[in-house]
């Protein structure tokens, strides 16, 4: 019972108090938070969710995943500081849960809880996790993709689902901030395999089904936005 209470405290109550509760208590900061709050507002106003627009002008500097998520939260909670920052906060919370799983895998539940507690109260993570910018969603999706790739190659049974999820979350990372969402997950795994003297396993990263999953998730927006803006 005590272990369950500590686990709930570290993984749920503390992150909720640090990352979710404070979201509405500060105005959006210029220029990034205001920009990333205005674009999903324009999407909801126009009903056009393909090209991001800022003050009526197409804004192709970043892909749309975070804009889409914020637009959904605007629909649910209204257009305010809380809903504008919620996606970043949930991704920061996701990183904490992911670190717990890593500690549990490598050592035990106690190690995972200590690691999660440290990350929860780490200043940089706490700051970036409460700001409506793209860094935290990108970090969460990239780390999750890398972790799934690591689990795939570190297990004896080689569950294909983990490999397919690597492609899925890489596609979401691509939609969050572009090519870095592809280069980092696959690059890190290739380097790890090479350094570990497992170069012969690198071709195992190639998966036709994984490529299909990546394409189904990421290419429709690329095709539509190109069609609307040749």
CSV table of N, CA and C in Angstrom, one decimal, residues 3-134:
chain,number,residue,atom,x,y,z
A,3,UNK,N,4.0,1.5,-1.0
A,3,UNK,CA,4.7,1.6,-2.3
A,3,UNK,C,3.8,2.2,-3.4
A,4,UNK,N,2.5,1.8,-3.4
A,4,UNK,CA,1.6,2.3,-4.3
A,4,UNK,C,1.3,3.8,-4.1
A,5,UNK,N,1.3,4.2,-2.9
A,5,UNK,CA,1.1,5.6,-2.6
A,5,UNK,C,2.3,6.5,-3.1
A,6,UNK,N,3.5,6.0,-2.8
A,6,UNK,CA,4.7,6.7,-3.3
A,6,UNK,C,4.7,6.7,-4.8
A,7,UNK,N,4.4,5.6,-5.4
A,7,UNK,CA,4.3,5.6,-6.9
A,7,UNK,C,3.3,6.6,-7.5
A,8,UNK,N,2.2,6.7,-6.9
A,8,UNK,CA,1.1,7.6,-7.3
A,8,UNK,C,1.6,9.1,-7.1
A,9,UNK,N,2.3,9.3,-5.9
A,9,UNK,CA,2.8,10.6,-5.6
A,9,UNK,C,3.8,11.1,-6.6
A,10,UNK,N,4.8,10.2,-6.9
A,10,UNK,CA,5.9,10.6,-7.8
A,10,UNK,C,5.5,10.7,-9.3
A,11,UNK,N,4.6,9.8,-9.7
A,11,UNK,CA,4.3,9.7,-11.1
A,11,UNK,C,3.1,10.5,-11.5
A,12,UNK,N,2.2,10.8,-10.6
A,12,UNK,CA,1.0,11.5,-11.0
A,12,UNK,C,0.7,12.8,-10.2
A,13,UNK,N,0.8,12.8,-8.9
A,13,UNK,CA,0.4,14.0,-8.2
A,13,UNK,C,1.4,15.1,-8.3
A,14,UNK,N,2.7,14.8,-8.1
A,14,UNK,CA,3.7,15.8,-8.3
A,14,UNK,C,3.8,16.4,-9.7
A,15,UNK,N,3.8,15.5,-10.7
A,15,UNK,CA,3.8,16.1,-12.1
A,15,UNK,C,2.6,16.9,-12.4
A,16,UNK,N,1.4,16.5,-11.8
A,16,UNK,CA,0.2,17.3,-12.0
A,16,UNK,C,0.3,18.7,-11.4
A,17,UNK,N,0.9,18.7,-10.2
A,17,UNK,CA,1.0,20.0,-9.5
A,17,UNK,C,2.0,20.9,-10.1
A,18,UNK,N,3.1,20.3,-10.7
A,18,UNK,CA,4.2,21.1,-11.2
A,18,UNK,C,3.9,21.5,-12.7
A,19,UNK,N,3.3,20.6,-13.4
A,19,UNK,CA,3.2,20.9,-14.9
A,19,UNK,C,1.8,21.3,-15.4
A,20,UNK,N,0.7,20.9,-14.7
A,20,UNK,CA,-0.6,21.2,-15.2
A,20,UNK,C,-1.2,22.4,-14.4
A,21,UNK,N,-1.2,22.3,-13.1
A,21,UNK,CA,-1.8,23.3,-12.3
A,21,UNK,C,-1.3,24.8,-12.6
A,22,UNK,N,0.0,25.0,-12.8
A,22,UNK,CA,0.4,26.4,-13.0
A,22,UNK,C,0.2,27.0,-14.4
A,23,UNK,N,-0.3,26.2,-15.3
A,23,UNK,CA,-0.4,26.6,-16.7
A,23,UNK,C,-1.1,27.9,-16.9
A,24,UNK,N,-2.2,28.2,-16.3
A,24,UNK,CA,-3.0,29.4,-16.6
A,24,UNK,C,-2.5,30.7,-15.9
A,25,UNK,N,-1.5,30.6,-15.1
A,25,UNK,CA,-1.2,31.7,-14.2
A,25,UNK,C,-0.1,32.7,-14.7
A,26,UNK,N,0.2,32.6,-16.0
A,26,UNK,CA,1.1,33.6,-16.6
A,26,UNK,C,0.7,33.8,-18.0
A,27,UNK,N,0.8,35.1,-18.5
A,27,UNK,CA,0.4,35.3,-19.9
A,27,UNK,C,1.3,34.7,-20.9
A,28,UNK,N,0.8,34.4,-22.1
A,28,UNK,CA,1.7,33.9,-23.1
A,28,UNK,C,2.8,34.8,-23.4
A,29,UNK,N,4.0,34.2,-23.6
A,29,UNK,CA,5.2,35.0,-23.9
A,29,UNK,C,5.4,35.3,-25.3
A,30,UNK,N,5.8,36.5,-25.7
A,30,UNK,CA,6.2,36.8,-27.0
A,30,UNK,C,7.6,36.4,-27.3
A,31,UNK,N,8.0,36.0,-28.5
A,31,UNK,CA,7.1,35.8,-29.6
A,31,UNK,C,6.5,34.4,-29.8
A,32,UNK,N,7.2,33.4,-29.2
A,32,UNK,CA,6.9,32.0,-29.6
A,32,UNK,C,5.6,31.6,-29.1
A,33,UNK,N,5.3,31.8,-27.8
A,33,UNK,CA,4.0,31.3,-27.2
A,33,UNK,C,2.9,31.9,-27.9
A,34,UNK,N,3.0,33.2,-28.2
A,34,UNK,CA,1.9,33.9,-28.8
A,34,UNK,C,1.7,33.4,-30.2
A,35,UNK,N,2.8,33.1,-30.9
A,35,UNK,CA,2.7,32.6,-32.3
A,35,UNK,C,2.1,31.2,-32.3
A,36,UNK,N,2.6,30.3,-31.4
A,36,UNK,CA,2.1,29.0,-31.4
A,36,UNK,C,0.7,28.9,-30.8
A,37,UNK,N,0.2,29.9,-30.2
A,37,UNK,CA,-1.2,30.0,-29.8
A,37,UNK,C,-2.1,30.5,-30.8
A,38,UNK,N,-1.6,31.5,-31.7
A,38,UNK,CA,-2.4,32.1,-32.7
A,38,UNK,C,-2.7,31.2,-33.9
A,39,UNK,N,-1.7,30.4,-34.2
A,39,UNK,CA,-1.9,29.5,-35.4
A,39,UNK,C,-3.0,28.5,-35.2
A,40,UNK,N,-3.1,27.7,-34.1
A,40,UNK,CA,-4.3,26.8,-33.9
A,40,UNK,C,-5.6,27.6,-33.8
A,41,UNK,N,-5.5,28.8,-33.3
A,41,UNK,CA,-6.8,29.6,-33.2
A,41,UNK,C,-7.3,29.9,-34.6
A,42,UNK,N,-6.3,30.3,-35.5
A,42,UNK,CA,-6.7,30.5,-36.9
A,42,UNK,C,-7.2,29.3,-37.6
A,43,UNK,N,-6.7,28.1,-37.2
A,43,UNK,CA,-7.1,26.8,-37.8
A,43,UNK,C,-8.6,26.6,-37.4
A,44,UNK,N,-8.9,26.8,-36.1
A,44,UNK,CA,-10.3,26.6,-35.7
A,44,UNK,C,-11.2,27.6,-36.3
A,45,UNK,N,-10.8,28.8,-36.5
A,45,UNK,CA,-11.6,29.9,-37.0
A,45,UNK,C,-11.9,29.7,-38.5
A,46,UNK,N,-10.9,29.2,-39.3
A,46,UNK,CA,-11.1,29.0,-40.7
A,46,UNK,C,-11.6,27.6,-41.0
A,47,UNK,N,-11.4,26.7,-40.2
A,47,UNK,CA,-11.8,25.3,-40.5
A,47,UNK,C,-10.8,24.6,-41.4
A,48,UNK,N,-9.6,25.3,-41.7
A,48,UNK,CA,-8.6,24.7,-42.5
A,48,UNK,C,-7.4,24.3,-41.7
A,49,UNK,N,-7.2,23.0,-41.6
A,49,UNK,CA,-6.1,22.5,-40.7
A,49,UNK,C,-4.9,22.0,-41.5
A,50,UNK,N,-4.8,22.3,-42.8
A,50,UNK,CA,-3.7,21.9,-43.6
A,50,UNK,C,-2.5,22.9,-43.5
A,51,UNK,N,-2.6,24.1,-44.1
A,51,UNK,CA,-1.5,25.0,-44.0
A,51,UNK,C,-1.6,25.8,-42.7
A,52,UNK,N,-0.6,25.8,-41.8
A,52,UNK,CA,-0.6,26.7,-40.7
A,52,UNK,C,-0.6,28.2,-41.2
A,53,UNK,N,-1.3,29.0,-40.5
A,53,UNK,CA,-1.4,30.5,-40.9
A,53,UNK,C,-1.2,31.3,-39.7
A,54,UNK,N,-0.4,32.4,-39.9
A,54,UNK,CA,-0.1,33.3,-38.8
A,54,UNK,C,-0.5,34.7,-39.4
A,55,UNK,N,-1.6,35.3,-38.8
A,55,UNK,CA,-2.1,36.6,-39.3
A,55,UNK,C,-2.4,36.5,-40.7
A,56,UNK,N,-3.0,35.4,-41.2
A,56,UNK,CA,-3.5,35.3,-42.5
A,56,UNK,C,-2.4,34.9,-43.5
A,57,UNK,N,-1.2,34.7,-43.1
A,57,UNK,CA,-0.1,34.4,-44.0
A,57,UNK,C,0.3,32.9,-43.7
A,58,UNK,N,0.5,32.1,-44.7
A,58,UNK,CA,1.0,30.7,-44.5
A,58,UNK,C,2.3,30.7,-43.8
A,59,UNK,N,2.4,29.8,-42.8
A,59,UNK,CA,3.6,29.7,-42.0
A,59,UNK,C,4.1,28.3,-42.0
A,60,UNK,N,5.1,28.1,-42.9
A,60,UNK,CA,5.7,26.8,-43.1
A,60,UNK,C,6.9,26.5,-42.3
A,61,UNK,N,7.3,27.3,-41.3
A,61,UNK,CA,8.5,27.1,-40.6
A,61,UNK,C,8.5,25.8,-39.8
A,62,UNK,N,7.3,25.4,-39.3
A,62,UNK,CA,7.2,24.1,-38.6
A,62,UNK,C,6.0,23.3,-39.0
A,63,UNK,N,6.1,22.0,-38.9
A,63,UNK,CA,4.9,21.1,-39.3
A,63,UNK,C,3.8,21.3,-38.2
A,64,UNK,N,2.7,20.7,-38.4
A,64,UNK,CA,1.5,21.1,-37.7
A,64,UNK,C,1.1,20.3,-36.5
A,65,UNK,N,1.8,19.3,-36.0
A,65,UNK,CA,1.3,18.4,-35.0
A,65,UNK,C,0.9,19.2,-33.7
A,66,UNK,N,1.8,20.0,-33.3
A,66,UNK,CA,1.5,20.8,-32.0
A,66,UNK,C,0.3,21.8,-32.2
A,67,UNK,N,0.2,22.3,-33.4
A,67,UNK,CA,-0.9,23.2,-33.7
A,67,UNK,C,-2.2,22.4,-33.7
A,68,UNK,N,-2.2,21.2,-34.2
A,68,UNK,CA,-3.4,20.4,-34.2
A,68,UNK,C,-3.8,20.0,-32.8
A,69,UNK,N,-2.8,19.6,-32.0
A,69,UNK,CA,-3.1,19.3,-30.6
A,69,UNK,C,-3.7,20.5,-29.8
A,70,UNK,N,-3.1,21.6,-30.0
A,70,UNK,CA,-3.6,22.8,-29.3
A,70,UNK,C,-5.0,23.2,-29.8
A,71,UNK,N,-5.2,23.1,-31.1
A,71,UNK,CA,-6.6,23.4,-31.7
A,71,UNK,C,-7.6,22.5,-31.0
A,72,UNK,N,-7.3,21.2,-30.8
A,72,UNK,CA,-8.2,20.3,-30.1
A,72,UNK,C,-8.5,20.8,-28.7
A,73,UNK,N,-7.4,21.1,-28.0
A,73,UNK,CA,-7.6,21.6,-26.6
A,73,UNK,C,-8.3,22.9,-26.5
A,74,UNK,N,-8.2,23.8,-27.6
A,74,UNK,CA,-9.0,25.0,-27.6
A,74,UNK,C,-10.5,24.7,-27.7
A,75,UNK,N,-10.8,23.7,-28.5
A,75,UNK,CA,-12.2,23.3,-28.7
A,75,UNK,C,-12.7,22.8,-27.4
A,76,UNK,N,-11.9,22.1,-26.6
A,76,UNK,CA,-12.4,21.5,-25.3
A,76,UNK,C,-12.4,22.5,-24.2
A,77,UNK,N,-11.3,23.2,-24.0
A,77,UNK,CA,-11.2,24.1,-22.8
A,77,UNK,C,-11.3,25.6,-23.1
A,78,UNK,N,-11.5,25.9,-24.4
A,78,UNK,CA,-11.5,27.3,-24.7
A,78,UNK,C,-10.1,27.9,-25.0
A,79,UNK,N,-10.1,29.0,-25.6
A,79,UNK,CA,-8.8,29.6,-26.0
A,79,UNK,C,-8.2,30.4,-24.8
A,80,UNK,N,-7.3,29.8,-24.1
A,80,UNK,CA,-6.7,30.4,-23.0
A,80,UNK,C,-5.3,29.9,-22.7
A,81,UNK,N,-4.6,30.4,-21.8
A,81,UNK,CA,-3.2,30.0,-21.5
A,81,UNK,C,-3.1,28.5,-21.1
A,82,UNK,N,-4.1,28.0,-20.4
A,82,UNK,CA,-4.1,26.6,-20.0
A,82,UNK,C,-4.1,25.7,-21.2
A,83,UNK,N,-5.1,25.9,-22.1
A,83,UNK,CA,-5.2,25.0,-23.2
A,83,UNK,C,-4.1,25.2,-24.2
A,84,UNK,N,-3.5,26.4,-24.3
A,84,UNK,CA,-2.4,26.6,-25.2
A,84,UNK,C,-1.2,25.9,-24.8
A,85,UNK,N,-0.9,25.7,-23.5
A,85,UNK,CA,0.3,25.1,-23.0
A,85,UNK,C,0.1,23.6,-22.6
A,86,UNK,N,-1.1,23.1,-22.7
A,86,UNK,CA,-1.4,21.7,-22.2
A,86,UNK,C,-0.7,20.7,-22.9
A,87,UNK,N,-0.5,20.7,-24.2
A,87,UNK,CA,0.1,19.7,-25.0
A,87,UNK,C,1.6,19.6,-24.6
A,88,UNK,N,2.3,20.7,-24.4
A,88,UNK,CA,3.7,20.6,-24.0
A,88,UNK,C,3.8,20.0,-22.6
A,89,UNK,N,2.8,20.4,-21.7
A,89,UNK,CA,2.9,19.9,-20.3
A,89,UNK,C,2.6,18.4,-20.3
A,90,UNK,N,1.7,17.9,-21.1
A,90,UNK,CA,1.5,16.5,-21.2
A,90,UNK,C,2.7,15.7,-21.7
A,91,UNK,N,3.4,16.3,-22.7
A,91,UNK,CA,4.6,15.6,-23.2
A,91,UNK,C,5.7,15.6,-22.2
A,92,UNK,N,5.8,16.7,-21.4
A,92,UNK,CA,6.7,16.7,-20.3
A,92,UNK,C,6.4,15.6,-19.2
A,93,UNK,N,5.1,15.4,-19.0
A,93,UNK,CA,4.7,14.4,-18.1
A,93,UNK,C,5.0,13.0,-18.7
A,94,UNK,N,4.8,12.9,-20.0
A,94,UNK,CA,5.1,11.6,-20.7
A,94,UNK,C,6.6,11.3,-20.5
A,95,UNK,N,7.5,12.3,-20.6
A,95,UNK,CA,8.9,12.0,-20.4
A,95,UNK,C,9.2,11.5,-19.0
A,96,UNK,N,8.5,12.0,-18.0
A,96,UNK,CA,8.6,11.5,-16.6
A,96,UNK,C,8.2,10.0,-16.5
A,97,UNK,N,7.1,9.7,-17.1
A,97,UNK,CA,6.7,8.3,-17.1
A,97,UNK,C,7.6,7.4,-17.9
A,98,UNK,N,8.2,7.9,-19.0
A,98,UNK,CA,9.1,7.1,-19.8
A,98,UNK,C,10.4,6.9,-19.0
A,99,UNK,N,10.9,7.9,-18.3
A,99,UNK,CA,12.1,7.7,-17.5
A,99,UNK,C,11.8,6.6,-16.4
A,100,UNK,N,10.6,6.6,-15.8
A,100,UNK,CA,10.3,5.6,-14.8
A,100,UNK,C,10.4,4.2,-15.5
A,101,UNK,N,9.9,4.0,-16.7
A,101,UNK,CA,9.9,2.7,-17.3
A,101,UNK,C,11.4,2.3,-17.6
A,102,UNK,N,12.2,3.3,-18.0
A,102,UNK,CA,13.6,3.0,-18.2
A,102,UNK,C,14.3,2.5,-17.0
A,103,UNK,N,14.1,3.2,-15.8
A,103,UNK,CA,14.7,2.8,-14.6
A,103,UNK,C,14.2,1.4,-14.2
A,104,UNK,N,12.9,1.1,-14.4
A,104,UNK,CA,12.3,-0.2,-14.1
A,104,UNK,C,13.0,-1.3,-14.9
A,105,UNK,N,13.2,-1.0,-16.2
A,105,UNK,CA,13.8,-2.0,-17.1
A,105,UNK,C,15.2,-2.3,-16.7
A,106,UNK,N,16.0,-1.2,-16.5
A,106,UNK,CA,17.4,-1.4,-16.2
A,106,UNK,C,17.7,-1.9,-14.8
A,107,UNK,N,16.9,-1.5,-13.8
A,107,UNK,CA,17.2,-1.9,-12.4
A,107,UNK,C,15.9,-2.4,-11.7
A,108,UNK,N,15.1,-1.5,-11.2
A,108,UNK,CA,13.9,-1.9,-10.5
A,108,UNK,C,13.0,-0.7,-10.3
A,109,UNK,N,11.8,-0.9,-9.7
A,109,UNK,CA,10.8,0.1,-9.6
A,109,UNK,C,11.3,1.3,-8.7
A,110,UNK,N,12.1,1.0,-7.7
A,110,UNK,CA,12.7,2.1,-6.9
A,110,UNK,C,13.6,3.0,-7.7
A,111,UNK,N,14.4,2.4,-8.5
A,111,UNK,CA,15.3,3.2,-9.4
A,111,UNK,C,14.5,4.1,-10.3
A,112,UNK,N,13.4,3.5,-10.9
A,112,UNK,CA,12.6,4.2,-11.8
A,112,UNK,C,11.9,5.4,-11.1
A,113,UNK,N,11.4,5.2,-9.9
A,113,UNK,CA,10.8,6.3,-9.2
A,113,UNK,C,11.8,7.4,-8.8
A,114,UNK,N,13.0,7.0,-8.4
A,114,UNK,CA,14.0,8.0,-8.1
A,114,UNK,C,14.3,8.9,-9.4
A,115,UNK,N,14.4,8.2,-10.5
A,115,UNK,CA,14.7,8.8,-11.8
A,115,UNK,C,13.6,9.8,-12.2
A,116,UNK,N,12.3,9.3,-12.0
A,116,UNK,CA,11.2,10.1,-12.4
A,116,UNK,C,11.1,11.3,-11.5
A,117,UNK,N,11.4,11.1,-10.2
A,117,UNK,CA,11.3,12.2,-9.2
A,117,UNK,C,12.3,13.3,-9.6
A,118,UNK,N,13.5,12.9,-9.9
A,118,UNK,CA,14.6,13.8,-10.3
A,118,UNK,C,14.2,14.6,-11.5
A,119,UNK,N,13.7,13.9,-12.5
A,119,UNK,CA,13.3,14.6,-13.8
A,119,UNK,C,12.1,15.6,-13.5
A,120,UNK,N,11.2,15.1,-12.7
A,120,UNK,CA,10.0,16.0,-12.4
A,120,UNK,C,10.4,17.4,-11.8
A,121,UNK,N,11.5,17.4,-11.0
A,121,UNK,CA,11.9,18.6,-10.4
A,121,UNK,C,13.1,19.2,-11.0
A,122,UNK,N,13.5,18.7,-12.1
A,122,UNK,CA,14.7,19.3,-12.8
A,122,UNK,C,14.3,20.6,-13.5
A,123,UNK,N,15.0,21.7,-13.2
A,123,UNK,CA,14.6,23.0,-13.5
A,123,UNK,C,14.3,23.2,-15.0
A,124,UNK,N,15.2,22.8,-15.8
A,124,UNK,CA,15.1,23.0,-17.3
A,124,UNK,C,13.8,22.3,-17.8
A,125,UNK,N,13.7,21.0,-17.4
A,125,UNK,CA,12.5,20.3,-17.8
A,125,UNK,C,11.2,20.9,-17.3
A,126,UNK,N,11.2,21.4,-16.1
A,126,UNK,CA,10.0,22.1,-15.5
A,126,UNK,C,9.7,23.4,-16.3
A,127,UNK,N,10.7,24.1,-16.7
A,127,UNK,CA,10.5,25.4,-17.4
A,127,UNK,C,10.0,25.1,-18.8
A,128,UNK,N,10.7,24.3,-19.6
A,128,UNK,CA,10.3,24.0,-21.0
A,128,UNK,C,9.0,23.2,-21.0
A,129,UNK,N,8.7,22.4,-20.0
A,129,UNK,CA,7.5,21.7,-20.0
A,129,UNK,C,6.2,22.5,-19.7
A,130,UNK,N,6.4,23.8,-19.4
A,130,UNK,CA,5.2,24.6,-19.2
A,130,UNK,C,5.1,25.8,-20.1
A,131,UNK,N,5.8,25.7,-21.3
A,131,UNK,CA,5.8,26.7,-22.3
A,131,UNK,C,5.3,26.2,-23.6
A,132,UNK,N,4.5,26.9,-24.3
A,132,UNK,CA,3.9,26.4,-25.5
A,132,UNK,C,5.0,26.6,-26.7
A,133,UNK,N,6.0,25.8,-26.7
A,133,UNK,CA,6.9,25.7,-27.8
A,133,UNK,C,7.0,24.2,-28.2
A,134,UNK,N,7.8,24.0,-29.3
A,134,UNK,CA,7.8,22.6,-29.8
A,134,UNK,C,8.8,21.7,-29.2
